[in-house]
CSV table of C-alpha atoms in Angstrom, one decimal:
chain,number,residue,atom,x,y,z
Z,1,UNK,CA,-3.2,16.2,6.9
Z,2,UNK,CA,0.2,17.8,7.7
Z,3,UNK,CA,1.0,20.3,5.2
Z,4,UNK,CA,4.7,21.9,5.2
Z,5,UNK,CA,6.9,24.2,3.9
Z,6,UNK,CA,9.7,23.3,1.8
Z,7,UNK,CA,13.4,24.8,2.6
Z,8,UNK,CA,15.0,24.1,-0.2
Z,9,UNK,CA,18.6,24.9,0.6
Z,10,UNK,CA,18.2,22.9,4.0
Z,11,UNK,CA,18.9,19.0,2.9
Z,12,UNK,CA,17.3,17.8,6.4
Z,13,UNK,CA,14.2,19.5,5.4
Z,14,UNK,CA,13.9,16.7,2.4
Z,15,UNK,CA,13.4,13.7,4.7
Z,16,UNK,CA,10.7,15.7,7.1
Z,17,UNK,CA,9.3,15.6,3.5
Z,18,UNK,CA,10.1,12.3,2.7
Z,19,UNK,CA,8.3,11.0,5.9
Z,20,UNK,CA,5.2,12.9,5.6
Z,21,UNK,CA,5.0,12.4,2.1
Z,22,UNK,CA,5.0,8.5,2.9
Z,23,UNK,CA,2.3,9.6,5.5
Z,24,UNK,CA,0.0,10.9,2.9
Z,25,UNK,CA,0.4,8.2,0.0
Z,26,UNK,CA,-0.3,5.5,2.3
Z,27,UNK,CA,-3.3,7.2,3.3
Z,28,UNK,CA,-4.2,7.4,0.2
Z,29,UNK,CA,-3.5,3.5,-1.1
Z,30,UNK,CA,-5.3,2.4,2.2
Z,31,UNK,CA,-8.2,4.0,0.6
Z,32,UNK,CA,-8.6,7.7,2.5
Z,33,UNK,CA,-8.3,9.8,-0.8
Z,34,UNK,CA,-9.9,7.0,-3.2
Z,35,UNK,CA,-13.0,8.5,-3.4
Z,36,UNK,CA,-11.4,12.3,-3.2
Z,37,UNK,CA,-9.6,11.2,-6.4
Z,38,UNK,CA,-12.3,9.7,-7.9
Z,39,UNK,CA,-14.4,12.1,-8.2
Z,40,UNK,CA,-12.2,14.8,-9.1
Z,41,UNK,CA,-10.8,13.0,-12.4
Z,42,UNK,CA,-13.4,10.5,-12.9
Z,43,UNK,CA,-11.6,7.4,-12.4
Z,44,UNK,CA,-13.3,4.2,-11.5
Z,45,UNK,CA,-11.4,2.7,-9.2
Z,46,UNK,CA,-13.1,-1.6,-8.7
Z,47,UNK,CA,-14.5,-2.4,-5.6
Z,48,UNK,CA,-13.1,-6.0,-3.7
Z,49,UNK,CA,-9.6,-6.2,-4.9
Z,50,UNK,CA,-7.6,-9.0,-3.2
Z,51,UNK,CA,-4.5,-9.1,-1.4
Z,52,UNK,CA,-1.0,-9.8,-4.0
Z,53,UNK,CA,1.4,-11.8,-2.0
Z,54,UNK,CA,4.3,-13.4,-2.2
Z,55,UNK,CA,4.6,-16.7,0.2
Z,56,UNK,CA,7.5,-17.9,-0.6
Z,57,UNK,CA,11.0,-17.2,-2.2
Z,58,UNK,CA,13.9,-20.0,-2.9
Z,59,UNK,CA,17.0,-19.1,-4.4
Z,60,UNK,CA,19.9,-20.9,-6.1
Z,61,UNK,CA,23.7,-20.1,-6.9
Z,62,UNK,CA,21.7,-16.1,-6.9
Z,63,UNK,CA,24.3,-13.4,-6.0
Z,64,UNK,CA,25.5,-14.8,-2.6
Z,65,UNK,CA,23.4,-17.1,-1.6
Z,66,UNK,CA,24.2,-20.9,-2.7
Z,67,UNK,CA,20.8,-22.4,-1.7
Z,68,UNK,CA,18.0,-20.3,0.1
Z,69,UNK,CA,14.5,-21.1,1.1
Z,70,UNK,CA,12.6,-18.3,2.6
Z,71,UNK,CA,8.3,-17.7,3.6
Z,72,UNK,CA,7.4,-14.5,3.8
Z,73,UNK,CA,4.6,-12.5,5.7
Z,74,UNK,CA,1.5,-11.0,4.0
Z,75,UNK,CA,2.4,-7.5,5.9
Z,76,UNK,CA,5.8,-6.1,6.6
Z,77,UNK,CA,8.9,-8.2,5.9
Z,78,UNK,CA,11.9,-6.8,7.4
Z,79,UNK,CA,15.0,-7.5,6.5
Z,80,UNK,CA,18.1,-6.5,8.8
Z,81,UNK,CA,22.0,-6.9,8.4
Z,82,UNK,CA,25.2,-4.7,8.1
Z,83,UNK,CA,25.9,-4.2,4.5
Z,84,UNK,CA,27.3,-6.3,1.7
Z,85,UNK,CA,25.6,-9.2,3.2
Z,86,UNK,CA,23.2,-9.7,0.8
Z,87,UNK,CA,20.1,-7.5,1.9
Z,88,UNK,CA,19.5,-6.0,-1.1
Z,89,UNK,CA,19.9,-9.0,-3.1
Z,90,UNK,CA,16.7,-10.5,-1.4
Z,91,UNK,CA,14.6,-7.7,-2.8
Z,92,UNK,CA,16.4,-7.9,-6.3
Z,93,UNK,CA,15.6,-11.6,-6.8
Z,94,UNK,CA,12.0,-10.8,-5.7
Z,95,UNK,CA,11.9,-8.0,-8.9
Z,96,UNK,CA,13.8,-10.3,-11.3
Z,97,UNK,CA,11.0,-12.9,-10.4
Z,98,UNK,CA,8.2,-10.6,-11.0
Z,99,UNK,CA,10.0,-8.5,-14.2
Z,100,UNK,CA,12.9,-11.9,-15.3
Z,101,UNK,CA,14.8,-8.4,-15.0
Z,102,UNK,CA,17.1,-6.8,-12.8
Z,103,UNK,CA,16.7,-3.0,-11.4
Z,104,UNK,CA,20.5,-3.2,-11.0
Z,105,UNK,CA,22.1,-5.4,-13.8
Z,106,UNK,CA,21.7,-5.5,-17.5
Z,107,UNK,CA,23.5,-8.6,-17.7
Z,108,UNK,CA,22.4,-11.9,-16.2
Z,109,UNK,CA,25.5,-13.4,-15.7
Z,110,UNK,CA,26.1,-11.0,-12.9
Z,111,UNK,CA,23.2,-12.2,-10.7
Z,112,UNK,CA,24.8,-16.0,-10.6
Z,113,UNK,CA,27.1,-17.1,-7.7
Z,114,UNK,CA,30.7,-17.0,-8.7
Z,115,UNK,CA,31.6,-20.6,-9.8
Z,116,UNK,CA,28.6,-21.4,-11.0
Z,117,UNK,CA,27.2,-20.8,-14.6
Z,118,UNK,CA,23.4,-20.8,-13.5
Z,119,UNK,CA,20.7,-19.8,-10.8
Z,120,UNK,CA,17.5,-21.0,-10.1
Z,121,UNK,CA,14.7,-18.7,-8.7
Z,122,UNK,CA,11.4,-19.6,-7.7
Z,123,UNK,CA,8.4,-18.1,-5.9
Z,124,UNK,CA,5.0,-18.8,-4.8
Z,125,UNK,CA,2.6,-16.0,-5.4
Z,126,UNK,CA,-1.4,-15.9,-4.3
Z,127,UNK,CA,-3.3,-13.2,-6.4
Z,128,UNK,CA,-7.3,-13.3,-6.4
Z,129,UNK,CA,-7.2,-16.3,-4.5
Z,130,UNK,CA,-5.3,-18.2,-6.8
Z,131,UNK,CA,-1.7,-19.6,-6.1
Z,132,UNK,CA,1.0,-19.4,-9.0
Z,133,UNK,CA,4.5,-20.8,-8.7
Z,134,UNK,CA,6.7,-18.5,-10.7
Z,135,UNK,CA,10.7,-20.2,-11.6
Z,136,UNK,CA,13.1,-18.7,-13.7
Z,137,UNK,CA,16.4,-20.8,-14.6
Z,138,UNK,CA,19.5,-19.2,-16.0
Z,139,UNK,CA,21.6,-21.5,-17.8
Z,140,UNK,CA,23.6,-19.4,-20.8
Z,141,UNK,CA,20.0,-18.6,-21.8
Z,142,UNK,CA,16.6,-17.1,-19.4
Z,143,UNK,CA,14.0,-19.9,-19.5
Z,144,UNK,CA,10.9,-18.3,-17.5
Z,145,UNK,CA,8.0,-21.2,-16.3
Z,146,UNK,CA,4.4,-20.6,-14.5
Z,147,UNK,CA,2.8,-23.7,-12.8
Z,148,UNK,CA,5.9,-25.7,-14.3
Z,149,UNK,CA,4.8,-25.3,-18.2
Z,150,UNK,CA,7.3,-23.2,-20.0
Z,151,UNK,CA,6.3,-19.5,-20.7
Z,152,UNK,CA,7.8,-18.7,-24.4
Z,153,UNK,CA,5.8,-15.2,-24.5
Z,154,UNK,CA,6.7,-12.6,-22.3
Z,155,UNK,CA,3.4,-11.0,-22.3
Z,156,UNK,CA,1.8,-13.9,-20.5
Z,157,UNK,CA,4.2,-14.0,-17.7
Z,158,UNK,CA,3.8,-10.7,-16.9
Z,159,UNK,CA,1.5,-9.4,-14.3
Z,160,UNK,CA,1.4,-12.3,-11.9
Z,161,UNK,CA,3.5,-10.8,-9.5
Z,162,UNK,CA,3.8,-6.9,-9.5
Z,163,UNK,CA,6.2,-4.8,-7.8
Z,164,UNK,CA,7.8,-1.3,-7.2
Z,165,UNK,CA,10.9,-0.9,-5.6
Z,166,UNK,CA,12.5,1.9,-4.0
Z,167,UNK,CA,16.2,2.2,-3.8
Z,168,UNK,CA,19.0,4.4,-3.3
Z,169,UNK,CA,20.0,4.7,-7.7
Z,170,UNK,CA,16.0,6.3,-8.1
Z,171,UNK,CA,17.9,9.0,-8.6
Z,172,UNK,CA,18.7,8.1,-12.1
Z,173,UNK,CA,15.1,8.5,-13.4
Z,174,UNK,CA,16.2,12.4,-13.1
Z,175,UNK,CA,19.8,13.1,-13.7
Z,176,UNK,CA,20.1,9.8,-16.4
Z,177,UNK,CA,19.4,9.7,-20.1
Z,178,UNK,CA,16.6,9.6,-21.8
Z,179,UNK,CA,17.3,5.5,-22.3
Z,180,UNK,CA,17.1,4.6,-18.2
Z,181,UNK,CA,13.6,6.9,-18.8
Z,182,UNK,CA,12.2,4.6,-21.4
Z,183,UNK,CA,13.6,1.5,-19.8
Z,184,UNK,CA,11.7,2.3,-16.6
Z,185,UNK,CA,8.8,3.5,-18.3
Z,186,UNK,CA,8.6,0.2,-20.5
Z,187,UNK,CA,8.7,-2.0,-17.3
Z,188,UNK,CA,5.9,0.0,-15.1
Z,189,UNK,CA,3.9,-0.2,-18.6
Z,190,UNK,CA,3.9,-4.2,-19.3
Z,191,UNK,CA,3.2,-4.8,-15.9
Z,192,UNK,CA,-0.5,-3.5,-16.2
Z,193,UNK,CA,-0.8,-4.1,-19.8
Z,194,UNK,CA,1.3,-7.2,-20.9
Z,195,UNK,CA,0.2,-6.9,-24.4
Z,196,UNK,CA,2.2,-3.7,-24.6
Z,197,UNK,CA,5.6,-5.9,-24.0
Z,198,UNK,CA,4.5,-7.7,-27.2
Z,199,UNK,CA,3.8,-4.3,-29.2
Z,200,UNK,CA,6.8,-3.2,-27.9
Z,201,UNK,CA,9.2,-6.4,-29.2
Z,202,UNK,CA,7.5,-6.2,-32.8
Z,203,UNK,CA,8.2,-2.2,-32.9
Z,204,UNK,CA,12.1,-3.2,-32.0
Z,205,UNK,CA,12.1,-5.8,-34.7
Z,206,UNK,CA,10.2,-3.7,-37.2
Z,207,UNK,CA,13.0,-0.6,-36.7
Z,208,UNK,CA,16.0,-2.8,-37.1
Z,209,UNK,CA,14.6,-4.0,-40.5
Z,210,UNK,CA,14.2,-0.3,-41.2
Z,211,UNK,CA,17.8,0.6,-39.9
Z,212,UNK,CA,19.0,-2.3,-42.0
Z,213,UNK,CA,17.1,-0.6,-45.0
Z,214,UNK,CA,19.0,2.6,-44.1
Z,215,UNK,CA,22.5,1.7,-43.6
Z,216,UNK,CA,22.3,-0.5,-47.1
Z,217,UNK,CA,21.1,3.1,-48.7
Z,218,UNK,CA,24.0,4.6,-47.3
Z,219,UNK,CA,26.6,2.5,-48.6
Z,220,UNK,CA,24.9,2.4,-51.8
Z,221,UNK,CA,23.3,-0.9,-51.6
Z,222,UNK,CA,20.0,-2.0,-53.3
Z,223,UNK,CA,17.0,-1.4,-51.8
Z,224,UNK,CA,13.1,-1.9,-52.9
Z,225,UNK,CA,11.4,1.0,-52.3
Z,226,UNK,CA,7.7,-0.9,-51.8
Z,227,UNK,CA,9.3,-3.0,-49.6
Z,228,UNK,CA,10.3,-0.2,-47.5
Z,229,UNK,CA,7.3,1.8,-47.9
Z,230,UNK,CA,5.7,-1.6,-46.6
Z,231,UNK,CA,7.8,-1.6,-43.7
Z,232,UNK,CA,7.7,1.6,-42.7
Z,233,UNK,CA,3.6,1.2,-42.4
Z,234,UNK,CA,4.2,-1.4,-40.3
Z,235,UNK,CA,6.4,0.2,-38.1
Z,236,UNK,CA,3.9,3.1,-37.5
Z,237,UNK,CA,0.8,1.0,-36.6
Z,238,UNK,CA,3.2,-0.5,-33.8
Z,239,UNK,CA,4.3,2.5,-32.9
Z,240,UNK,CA,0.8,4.2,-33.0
Z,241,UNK,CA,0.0,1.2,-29.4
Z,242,UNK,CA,2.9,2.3,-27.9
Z,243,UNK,CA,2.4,6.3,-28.4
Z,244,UNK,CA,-1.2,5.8,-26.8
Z,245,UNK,CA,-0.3,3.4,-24.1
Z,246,UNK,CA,2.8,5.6,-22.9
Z,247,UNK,CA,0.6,8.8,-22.6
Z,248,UNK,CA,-2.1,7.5,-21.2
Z,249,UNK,CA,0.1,5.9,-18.5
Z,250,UNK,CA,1.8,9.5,-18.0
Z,251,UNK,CA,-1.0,10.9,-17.7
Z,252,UNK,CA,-2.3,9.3,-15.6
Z,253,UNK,CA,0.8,9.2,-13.2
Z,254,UNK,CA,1.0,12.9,-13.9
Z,255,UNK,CA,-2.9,13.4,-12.4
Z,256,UNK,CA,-1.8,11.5,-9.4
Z,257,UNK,CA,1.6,13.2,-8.8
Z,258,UNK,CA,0.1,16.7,-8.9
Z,259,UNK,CA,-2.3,15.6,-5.8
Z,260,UNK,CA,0.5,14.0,-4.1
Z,261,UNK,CA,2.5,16.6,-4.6
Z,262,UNK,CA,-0.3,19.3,-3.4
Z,263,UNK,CA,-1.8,17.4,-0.6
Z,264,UNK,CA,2.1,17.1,0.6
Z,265,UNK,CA,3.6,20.3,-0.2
Z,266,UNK,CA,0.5,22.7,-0.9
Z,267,UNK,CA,1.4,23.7,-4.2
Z,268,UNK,CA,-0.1,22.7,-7.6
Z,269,UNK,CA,2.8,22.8,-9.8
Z,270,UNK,CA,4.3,19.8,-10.6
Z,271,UNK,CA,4.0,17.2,-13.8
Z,272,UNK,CA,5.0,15.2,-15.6
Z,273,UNK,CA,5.8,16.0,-19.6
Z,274,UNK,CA,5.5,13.6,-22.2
Z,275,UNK,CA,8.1,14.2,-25.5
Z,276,UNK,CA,7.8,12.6,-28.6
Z,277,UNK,CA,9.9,12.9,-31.6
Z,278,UNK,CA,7.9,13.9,-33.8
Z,279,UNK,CA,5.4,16.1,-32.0
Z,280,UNK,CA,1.6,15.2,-32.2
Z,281,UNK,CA,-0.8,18.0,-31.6
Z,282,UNK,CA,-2.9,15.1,-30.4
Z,283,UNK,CA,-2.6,11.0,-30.0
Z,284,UNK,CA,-5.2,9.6,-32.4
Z,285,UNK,CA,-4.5,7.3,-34.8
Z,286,UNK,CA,-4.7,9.8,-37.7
Z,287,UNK,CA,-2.3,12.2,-36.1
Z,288,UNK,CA,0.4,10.0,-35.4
Z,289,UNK,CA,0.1,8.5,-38.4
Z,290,UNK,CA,0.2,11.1,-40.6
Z,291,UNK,CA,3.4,13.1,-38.6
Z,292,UNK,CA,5.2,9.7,-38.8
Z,293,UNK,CA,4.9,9.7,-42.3
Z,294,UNK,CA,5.8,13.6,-42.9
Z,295,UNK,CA,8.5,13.2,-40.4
Z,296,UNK,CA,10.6,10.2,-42.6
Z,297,UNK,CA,9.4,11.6,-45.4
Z,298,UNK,CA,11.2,15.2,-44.9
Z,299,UNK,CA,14.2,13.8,-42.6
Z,300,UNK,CA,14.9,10.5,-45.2
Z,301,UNK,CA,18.4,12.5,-46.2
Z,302,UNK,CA,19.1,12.9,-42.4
Z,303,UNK,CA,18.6,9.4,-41.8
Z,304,UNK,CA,20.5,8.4,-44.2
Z,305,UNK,CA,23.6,10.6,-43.1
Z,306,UNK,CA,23.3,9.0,-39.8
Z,307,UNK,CA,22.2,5.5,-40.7
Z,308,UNK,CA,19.4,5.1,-38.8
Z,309,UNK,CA,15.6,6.1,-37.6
Z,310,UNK,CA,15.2,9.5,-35.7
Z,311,UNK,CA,12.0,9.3,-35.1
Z,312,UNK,CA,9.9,7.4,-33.5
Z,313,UNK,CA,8.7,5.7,-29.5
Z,314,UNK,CA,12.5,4.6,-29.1
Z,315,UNK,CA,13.3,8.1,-29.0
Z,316,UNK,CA,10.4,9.3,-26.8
Z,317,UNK,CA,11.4,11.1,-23.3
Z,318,UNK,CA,9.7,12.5,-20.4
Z,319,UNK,CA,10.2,15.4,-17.4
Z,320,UNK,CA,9.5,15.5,-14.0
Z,321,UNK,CA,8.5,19.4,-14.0
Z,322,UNK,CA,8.0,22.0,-11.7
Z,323,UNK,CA,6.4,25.3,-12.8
Z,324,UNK,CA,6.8,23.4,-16.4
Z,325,UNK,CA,10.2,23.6,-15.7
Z,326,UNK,CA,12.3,20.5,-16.0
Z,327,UNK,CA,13.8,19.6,-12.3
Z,328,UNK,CA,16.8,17.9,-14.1
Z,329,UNK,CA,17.7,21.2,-14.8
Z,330,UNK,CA,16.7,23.5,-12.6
Z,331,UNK,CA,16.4,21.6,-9.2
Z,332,UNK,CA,18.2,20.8,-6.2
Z,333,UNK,CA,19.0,17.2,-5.7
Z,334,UNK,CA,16.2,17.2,-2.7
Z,335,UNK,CA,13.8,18.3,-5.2
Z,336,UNK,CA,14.3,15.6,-7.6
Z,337,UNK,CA,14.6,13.0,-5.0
Z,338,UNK,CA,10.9,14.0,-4.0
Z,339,UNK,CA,9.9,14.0,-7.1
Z,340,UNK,CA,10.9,10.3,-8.0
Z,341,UNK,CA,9.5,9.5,-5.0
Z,342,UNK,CA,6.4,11.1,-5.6
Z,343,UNK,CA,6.1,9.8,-9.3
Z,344,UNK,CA,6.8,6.1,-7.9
Z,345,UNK,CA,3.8,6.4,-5.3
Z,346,UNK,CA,1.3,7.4,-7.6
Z,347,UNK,CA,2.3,4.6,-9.6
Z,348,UNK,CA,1.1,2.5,-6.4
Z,349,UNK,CA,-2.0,4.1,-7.2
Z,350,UNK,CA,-2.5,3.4,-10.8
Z,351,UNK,CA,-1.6,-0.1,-10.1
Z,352,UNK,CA,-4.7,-0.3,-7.8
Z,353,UNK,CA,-6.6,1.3,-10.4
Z,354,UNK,CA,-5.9,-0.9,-13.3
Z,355,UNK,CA,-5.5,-4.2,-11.3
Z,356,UNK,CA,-7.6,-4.0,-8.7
Z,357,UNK,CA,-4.6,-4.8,-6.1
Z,358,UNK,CA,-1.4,-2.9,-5.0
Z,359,UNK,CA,1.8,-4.2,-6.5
Z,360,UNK,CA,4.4,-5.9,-3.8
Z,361,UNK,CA,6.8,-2.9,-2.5
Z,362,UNK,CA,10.4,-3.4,-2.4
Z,363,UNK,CA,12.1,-0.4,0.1
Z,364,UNK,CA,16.2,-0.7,0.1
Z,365,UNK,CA,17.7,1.3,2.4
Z,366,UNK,CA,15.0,4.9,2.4
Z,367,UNK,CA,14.9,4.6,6.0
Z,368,UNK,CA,18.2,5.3,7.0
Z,369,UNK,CA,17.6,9.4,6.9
Z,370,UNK,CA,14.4,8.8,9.1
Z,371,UNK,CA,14.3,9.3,12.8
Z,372,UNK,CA,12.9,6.4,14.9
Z,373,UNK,CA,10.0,8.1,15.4
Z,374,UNK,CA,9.3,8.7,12.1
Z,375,UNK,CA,10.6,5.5,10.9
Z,376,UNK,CA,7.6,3.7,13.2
Z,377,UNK,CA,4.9,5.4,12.1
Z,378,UNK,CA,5.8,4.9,8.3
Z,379,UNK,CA,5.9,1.4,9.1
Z,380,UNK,CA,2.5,1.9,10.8
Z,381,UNK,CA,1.0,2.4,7.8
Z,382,UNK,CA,2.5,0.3,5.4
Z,383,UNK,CA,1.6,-2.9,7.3
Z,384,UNK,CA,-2.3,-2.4,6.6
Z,385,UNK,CA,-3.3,-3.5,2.8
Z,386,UNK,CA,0.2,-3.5,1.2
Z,387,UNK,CA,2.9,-6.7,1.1
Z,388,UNK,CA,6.4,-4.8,1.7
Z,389,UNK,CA,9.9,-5.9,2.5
Z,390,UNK,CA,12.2,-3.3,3.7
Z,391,UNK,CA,16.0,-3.8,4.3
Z,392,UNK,CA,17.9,-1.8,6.5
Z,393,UNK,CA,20.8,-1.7,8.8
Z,394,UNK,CA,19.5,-1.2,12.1
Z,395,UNK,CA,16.4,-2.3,13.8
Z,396,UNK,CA,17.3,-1.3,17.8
Z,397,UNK,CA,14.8,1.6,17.7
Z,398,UNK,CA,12.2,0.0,15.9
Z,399,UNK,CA,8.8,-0.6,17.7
Z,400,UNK,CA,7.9,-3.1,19.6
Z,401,UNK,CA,4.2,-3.0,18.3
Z,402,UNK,CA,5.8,-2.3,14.5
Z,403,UNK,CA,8.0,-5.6,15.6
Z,404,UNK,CA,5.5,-8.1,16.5
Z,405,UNK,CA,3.1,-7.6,13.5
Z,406,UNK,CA,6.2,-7.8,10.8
Z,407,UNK,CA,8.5,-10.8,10.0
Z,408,UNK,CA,11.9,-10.1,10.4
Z,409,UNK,CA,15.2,-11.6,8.7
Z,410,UNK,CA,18.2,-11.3,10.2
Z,411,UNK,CA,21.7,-11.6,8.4
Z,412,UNK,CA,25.0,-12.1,10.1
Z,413,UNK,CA,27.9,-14.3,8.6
Z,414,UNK,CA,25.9,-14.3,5.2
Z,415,UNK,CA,23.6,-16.7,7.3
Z,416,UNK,CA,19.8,-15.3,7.4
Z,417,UNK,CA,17.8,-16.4,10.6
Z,418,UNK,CA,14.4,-15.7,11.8
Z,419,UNK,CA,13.9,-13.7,14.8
């Protein structure tokens, strides 16, 4: 274990961190703090889990690339180019075939080649030692198949190929608002429990009936009280699945984080907060439930001023926190980076927990900062349990050893070639 000191007003010191705080999580997903963990917050981690990987990747009228047919390795997949060549948008088909969402777009149409008006991605997957082809086709609307049936349901999509990617706007989970929060959090969330995207969808239609219900009230429009009372009953037994599912997801990230964060920087200070609007004293059923009620109950005037719900999961936020302090406050940009980066590796973790296999890591561009020799022993480690594809600019001081066990892409004239 390498423990460290942390300069904060030095920005070099951050990637020393960066690189030994890769050191230690790695350690940890390749199963050297399992039992260390275990024990100490009584999680049962399953024995025998298999390998998730990713074979193979083909690609049409995506981004830049008109028609592209790539196999991956099991390991390390490195992909290497100068930039605006189309590195990153490798690793963001991958996510959108996973999530049939972007990590850098909230609109589809962006992610089709200009002149065309559709794409076409499609990936073979092999999870528990079963093989799934995954195909999503854009066309004006997102069609999503597995095994070539039509999915209509979200939920049972999801889950089949898991990732967590790393890139350069991680930032954002800081320094953004409180929406790019609950987007994220939503995402990581139906990944390990798909049922929750359903909750989640029903909660959404639920509160627009309610908004609806609102806005009529505040123009003076007719509206049945018992019908609203009905609704709004409705609304909080959704929003009772969600409460529960989100904190026991940040908790459990939050549990995780802390022993990152100690083991790296030998300090037991950080966490993560949970907020809700309204604030429960606890999150059983009964709680929630009856502060959902007292909260629409003595805000209905409020509402109705603004014409919509104020409380509720859609409002829900959370803090990366040091000393229970909130780091988008009070810390240095070096701080926060480690601390996304921390609150993303424990989520490698949980994934292990409640999958029994790590999720497919996508790494854009968080080597650049590293030194080679750094850089090689990262890699080291990343190529034993864990499927990763890494893009970066420059692979002339990369290992020979780290080269011969990884698969490497290389792009020049927006032409990719095996090496």
């Amino acid at each position: 274990m390498i423990h460290l000191i942390f300069i904060e007003k030095e920005e070099k010191a951050f990637f020393f961190f960066f690189f030994t705080l890769i050191y230690d999580i790695i350690r940890l997903c390749i199963g050297v703090y399992e039992k260390h963990i275990n024990s100490k917050y009584s999680l049962k981690i399953k024995n025998g889990g298999m390998f998730l990987v990713l074979n193979t990747i083909k690609l049409v009228n995506y981004r830049n690339y008109e028609n592209l047919l790539l196999s991956f390795s099991e390991n390390i997949n490195i992909i290497v180019g100068n930039n605006a060549l189309g590195k990153t948008n490798i690793l963001e088909s991958i996510y959108v075939l996973a999530l049939t969402k972007s990590f850098r777009t909230s609109n589809d149409i962006n992610l089709v080649q200009k002149g065309y008006d559709r794409f076409i991605i499609e990936g073979n997957v092999t999870k528990n030692n079963f093989t799934d082809n995954l195909r999503i086709n854009y066309s004006k609307n997102k069609n999503v198949y597995l095994n070539d049936k039509k999915v209509n349901k979200l939920s049972d999509y999801l889950s089949h190929l898991n990732v967590i990617v790393f890139s350069p706007d991680d930032l954002e989970l800081i320094k953004g608002y409180p929406d790019v929060r609950r987007k994220y959090l939503n995402t990581e969330i139906s990944q390990l429990y798909p049922i929750y995207c359903k909750n989640l969808s029903e909660y959404n239609k639920l509160l627009k009936m309610r908004n609806d219900c609102i806005r009529k009230i505040k123009f003076n429009e007719y509206v049945d009280q018992s019908y609203l009372s009905v609704l709004e009953s409705y609304l909080i037994d959704k929003a009772i699945n969600i409460y529960k599912v989100r904190n026991k997801y940040l908790n459990k990230i939050s549990l995780y984080s802390k022993e990152i964060y100690k083991n790296t920087m030998l300090k037991d200070n950080f966490n993560i907060r949970y907020r809700t609007q309204p604030y429960f004293e606890e999150f059983s059923d009964d709680c929630i439930r009856k502060n959902m009620k007292k909260a629409f109950l003595n805000n209905f005037k409020e509402e109705i001023k603004y014409g919509s719900t104020l409380f509720g999961p859609h409002k829900d936020d959370f803090d990366f926190c040091l000393d229970d302090e909130n780091l988008k406050i009070i810390g240095s940009q070096s701080q926060q980076k480690l601390a996304v980066l921390v609150f993303k590796l424990a989520e490698i973790e949980l994934f292990k927990l409640q999958l029994d296999d790590y999720p497919v890591l996508l790494l854009d561009d968080i080597f650049s900062e590293l030194d080679d020799t750094r850089k090689n022993n990262v890699l080291s480690y990343l190529k034993k349990n864990i499927q990763t594809f890494i893009t970066t600019t420059d692979l002339t001081n990369v290992s020979d050893d780290i080269k011969n066990d990884s698969k490497i892409f290389n792009i020049n004239n927006h032409e990719i070639t095996e090496i």
